[in-house]
PDB file of C-alpha atoms in Angstrom:
ATOM      1  CA  UNK S 278      -9.895   4.005  -0.217  1.00  0.00           C
ATOM      2  CA  UNK S 279     -13.308   5.621  -0.464  1.00  0.00           C
ATOM      3  CA  UNK S 280     -13.859   4.300  -3.985  1.00  0.00           C
ATOM      4  CA  UNK S 281     -13.066   0.753  -2.834  1.00  0.00           C
ATOM      5  CA  UNK S 282     -15.438   1.060   0.102  1.00  0.00           C
ATOM      6  CA  UNK S 283     -18.252   2.317  -2.093  1.00  0.00           C
ATOM      7  CA  UNK S 284     -17.738  -0.466  -4.619  1.00  0.00           C
ATOM      8  CA  UNK S 285     -17.442  -3.097  -1.873  1.00  0.00           C
ATOM      9  CA  UNK S 286     -20.861  -1.932  -0.596  1.00  0.00           C
ATOM     10  CA  UNK S 287     -22.304  -2.661  -4.008  1.00  0.00           C
ATOM     11  CA  UNK S 288     -22.232   0.690  -5.801  1.00  0.00           C
ATOM     12  CA  UNK S 289     -22.050   0.228  -9.549  1.00  0.00           C
ATOM     13  CA  UNK S 290     -21.984   3.831 -10.755  1.00  0.00           C
ATOM     14  CA  UNK S 291     -19.526   6.431  -9.503  1.00  0.00           C
ATOM     15  CA  UNK S 292     -19.043  10.024 -10.576  1.00  0.00           C
ATOM     16  CA  UNK S 293     -15.611  11.531 -10.020  1.00  0.00           C
ATOM     17  CA  UNK S 294     -15.746  15.332  -9.610  1.00  0.00           C
ATOM     18  CA  UNK S 295     -13.174  17.906 -10.682  1.00  0.00           C
ATOM     19  CA  UNK S 296     -11.434  15.772 -13.316  1.00  0.00           C
ATOM     20  CA  UNK S 297      -9.233  18.078 -15.387  1.00  0.00           C
ATOM     21  CA  UNK S 298      -6.931  15.762 -17.330  1.00  0.00           C
ATOM     22  CA  UNK S 299      -6.887  12.406 -19.050  1.00  0.00           C
ATOM     23  CA  UNK S 300      -4.386  11.235 -16.431  1.00  0.00           C
ATOM     24  CA  UNK S 301      -6.828  12.034 -13.638  1.00  0.00           C
ATOM     25  CA  UNK S 302      -9.522  10.131 -15.538  1.00  0.00           C
ATOM     26  CA  UNK S 303      -7.169   7.147 -15.860  1.00  0.00           C
ATOM     27  CA  UNK S 304      -6.542   7.235 -12.111  1.00  0.00           C
ATOM     28  CA  UNK S 305     -10.294   7.295 -11.468  1.00  0.00           C
ATOM     29  CA  UNK S 306     -10.839   4.259 -13.669  1.00  0.00           C
ATOM     30  CA  UNK S 307      -7.868   2.428 -12.117  1.00  0.00           C
ATOM     31  CA  UNK S 308      -9.396   2.905  -8.650  1.00  0.00           C
ATOM     32  CA  UNK S 309     -12.444   0.914  -9.820  1.00  0.00           C
ATOM     33  CA  UNK S 310     -10.563  -2.005 -11.407  1.00  0.00           C
ATOM     34  CA  UNK S 311      -8.918  -5.001  -9.780  1.00  0.00           C
ATOM     35  CA  UNK S 312      -5.313  -5.849 -10.620  1.00  0.00           C
ATOM     36  CA  UNK S 313      -3.858  -6.223 -13.162  1.00  0.00           C
ATOM     37  CA  UNK S 314      -6.176  -3.676 -14.781  1.00  0.00           C
ATOM     38  CA  UNK S 315      -6.225  -1.258 -11.863  1.00  0.00           C
ATOM     39  CA  UNK S 316      -5.414  -0.679  -8.219  1.00  0.00           C
ATOM     40  CA  UNK S 317      -8.659  -1.556  -6.434  1.00  0.00           C
ATOM     41  CA  UNK S 318      -7.974  -3.473  -3.264  1.00  0.00           C
ATOM     42  CA  UNK S 319      -9.271  -7.031  -3.017  1.00  0.00           C
ATOM     43  CA  UNK S 320     -11.563  -8.035  -0.186  1.00  0.00           C
ATOM     44  CA  UNK S 321     -13.102 -11.490  -0.278  1.00  0.00           C
ATOM     45  CA  UNK S 322     -15.888 -10.968   2.244  1.00  0.00           C
ATOM     46  CA  UNK S 323     -17.868  -8.060   0.864  1.00  0.00           C
ATOM     47  CA  UNK S 324     -21.425  -7.447  -0.209  1.00  0.00           C
ATOM     48  CA  UNK S 325     -20.362  -6.855  -3.805  1.00  0.00           C
ATOM     49  CA  UNK S 326     -19.141 -10.453  -4.152  1.00  0.00           C
ATOM     50  CA  UNK S 327     -21.860 -12.116  -2.080  1.00  0.00           C
ATOM     51  CA  UNK S 328     -19.485 -12.486   0.848  1.00  0.00           C
ATOM     52  CA  UNK S 329     -17.429 -15.117  -0.977  1.00  0.00           C
ATOM     53  CA  UNK S 330     -19.982 -17.833  -0.197  1.00  0.00           C
ATOM     54  CA  UNK S 331     -18.970 -19.819  -3.298  1.00  0.00           C
ATOM     55  CA  UNK S 332     -15.408 -19.966  -4.644  1.00  0.00           C
ATOM     56  CA  UNK S 333     -16.492 -20.331  -8.279  1.00  0.00           C
ATOM     57  CA  UNK S 334     -18.885 -17.411  -7.917  1.00  0.00           C
ATOM     58  CA  UNK S 335     -16.105 -15.328  -6.360  1.00  0.00           C
ATOM     59  CA  UNK S 336     -13.733 -16.074  -9.225  1.00  0.00           C
ATOM     60  CA  UNK S 337     -16.456 -15.103 -11.709  1.00  0.00           C
ATOM     61  CA  UNK S 338     -17.114 -11.865  -9.821  1.00  0.00           C
ATOM     62  CA  UNK S 339     -13.448 -10.824  -9.992  1.00  0.00           C
ATOM     63  CA  UNK S 340     -13.311 -11.760 -13.672  1.00  0.00           C
ATOM     64  CA  UNK S 341     -16.251  -9.610 -14.736  1.00  0.00           C
ATOM     65  CA  UNK S 342     -16.669  -6.967 -12.006  1.00  0.00           C
ATOM     66  CA  UNK S 343     -15.624  -4.138 -14.289  1.00  0.00           C
ATOM     67  CA  UNK S 344     -18.310  -5.089 -16.798  1.00  0.00           C
ATOM     68  CA  UNK S 345     -20.972  -3.969 -14.332  1.00  0.00           C
ATOM     69  CA  UNK S 346     -19.458  -0.593 -13.417  1.00  0.00           C
ATOM     70  CA  UNK S 347     -20.238   2.832 -14.782  1.00  0.00           C
ATOM     71  CA  UNK S 348     -17.455   5.407 -14.319  1.00  0.00           C
ATOM     72  CA  UNK S 349     -18.492   8.984 -14.915  1.00  0.00           C
ATOM     73  CA  UNK S 350     -16.234  12.021 -14.638  1.00  0.00           C
ATOM     74  CA  UNK S 351     -17.216  15.618 -14.121  1.00  0.00           C
ATOM     75  CA  UNK S 352     -15.276  18.466 -15.758  1.00  0.00           C
ATOM     76  CA  UNK S 353     -15.648  21.746 -13.922  1.00  0.00           C
ATOM     77  CA  UNK S 354     -13.131  24.294 -15.223  1.00  0.00           C
ATOM     78  CA  UNK S 355     -12.195  25.965 -18.485  1.00  0.00           C
ATOM     79  CA  UNK S 356      -8.960  23.919 -18.646  1.00  0.00           C
ATOM     80  CA  UNK S 357     -10.948  20.723 -18.109  1.00  0.00           C
ATOM     81  CA  UNK S 358     -13.404  21.619 -20.851  1.00  0.00           C
ATOM     82  CA  UNK S 359     -10.461  21.985 -23.242  1.00  0.00           C
ATOM     83  CA  UNK S 360      -9.342  18.460 -22.257  1.00  0.00           C
ATOM     84  CA  UNK S 361     -12.716  16.758 -22.797  1.00  0.00           C
ATOM     85  CA  UNK S 362     -11.716  15.124 -26.120  1.00  0.00           C
ATOM     86  CA  UNK S 363      -8.740  13.410 -24.398  1.00  0.00           C
ATOM     87  CA  UNK S 364     -10.650  12.626 -21.175  1.00  0.00           C
ATOM     88  CA  UNK S 365     -13.480  11.025 -23.151  1.00  0.00           C
ATOM     89  CA  UNK S 366     -11.007   8.708 -24.907  1.00  0.00           C
ATOM     90  CA  UNK S 367      -9.784   7.131 -21.668  1.00  0.00           C
ATOM     91  CA  UNK S 368     -10.768   3.448 -21.656  1.00  0.00           C
ATOM     92  CA  UNK S 369     -13.242   2.795 -18.843  1.00  0.00           C
ATOM     93  CA  UNK S 370     -14.702   6.335 -18.786  1.00  0.00           C
ATOM     94  CA  UNK S 371     -18.384   5.807 -19.554  1.00  0.00           C
ATOM     95  CA  UNK S 372     -19.467   9.433 -19.574  1.00  0.00           C
ATOM     96  CA  UNK S 373     -18.380  13.027 -19.056  1.00  0.00           C
ATOM     97  CA  UNK S 374     -20.554  15.543 -17.245  1.00  0.00           C
ATOM     98  CA  UNK S 375     -20.045  19.289 -17.088  1.00  0.00           C
ATOM     99  CA  UNK S 376     -20.294  20.854 -13.656  1.00  0.00           C
ATOM    100  CA  UNK S 377     -21.867  24.219 -14.475  1.00  0.00           C
ATOM    101  CA  UNK S 378     -21.493  25.930 -11.094  1.00  0.00           C
ATOM    102  CA  UNK S 379     -17.782  25.324 -10.753  1.00  0.00           C
ATOM    103  CA  UNK S 380     -17.290  25.995 -14.464  1.00  0.00           C
ATOM    104  CA  UNK S 381     -19.015  29.364 -14.061  1.00  0.00           C
ATOM    105  CA  UNK S 382     -16.879  30.146 -11.015  1.00  0.00           C
ATOM    106  CA  UNK S 383     -13.670  29.230 -12.893  1.00  0.00           C
ATOM    107  CA  UNK S 384     -14.702  31.643 -15.642  1.00  0.00           C
ATOM    108  CA  UNK S 385     -15.279  34.493 -13.220  1.00  0.00           C
ATOM    109  CA  UNK S 386     -19.073  34.178 -13.130  1.00  0.00           C
ATOM    110  CA  UNK S 387     -19.569  32.814  -9.613  1.00  0.00           C
ATOM    111  CA  UNK S 388     -23.229  31.900  -9.163  1.00  0.00           C
ATOM    112  CA  UNK S 389     -24.171  32.773 -12.756  1.00  0.00           C
ATOM    113  CA  UNK S 390     -24.479  29.486 -14.653  1.00  0.00           C
ATOM    114  CA  UNK S 391     -26.839  31.188 -17.094  1.00  0.00           C
ATOM    115  CA  UNK S 392     -24.173  33.637 -18.277  1.00  0.00           C
ATOM    116  CA  UNK S 393     -23.789  33.349 -22.085  1.00  0.00           C
ATOM    117  CA  UNK S 394     -20.069  32.577 -21.793  1.00  0.00           C
ATOM    118  CA  UNK S 395     -20.864  29.643 -19.513  1.00  0.00           C
ATOM    119  CA  UNK S 396     -23.608  28.335 -21.780  1.00  0.00           C
TER     120      UNK S 396
END
């Protein structure tokens, strides 16, 4: 629901934290896509689609909305780091960020992102 609200307000780039698997990445992408390519709810009177002032413009918006989105995921654990090759292959994932603080904590180095094992 939060993803839909952010997109309906006009956000075009979202970063999803704590993504550990390709399946979680697929769910993140699905939340940003209208059916049949995803599960994003449809609202005709929203800022993102110019409040449906023009029917043709609305149809065009729904057709190409995904083309204007940037979906980023953040991996923040050792297990997630090991899954990066699969996560990065998920269609619709535009980038993968590493969350160094949570990664360090998951490795037993809470607060020490500069530890050589974390680097």
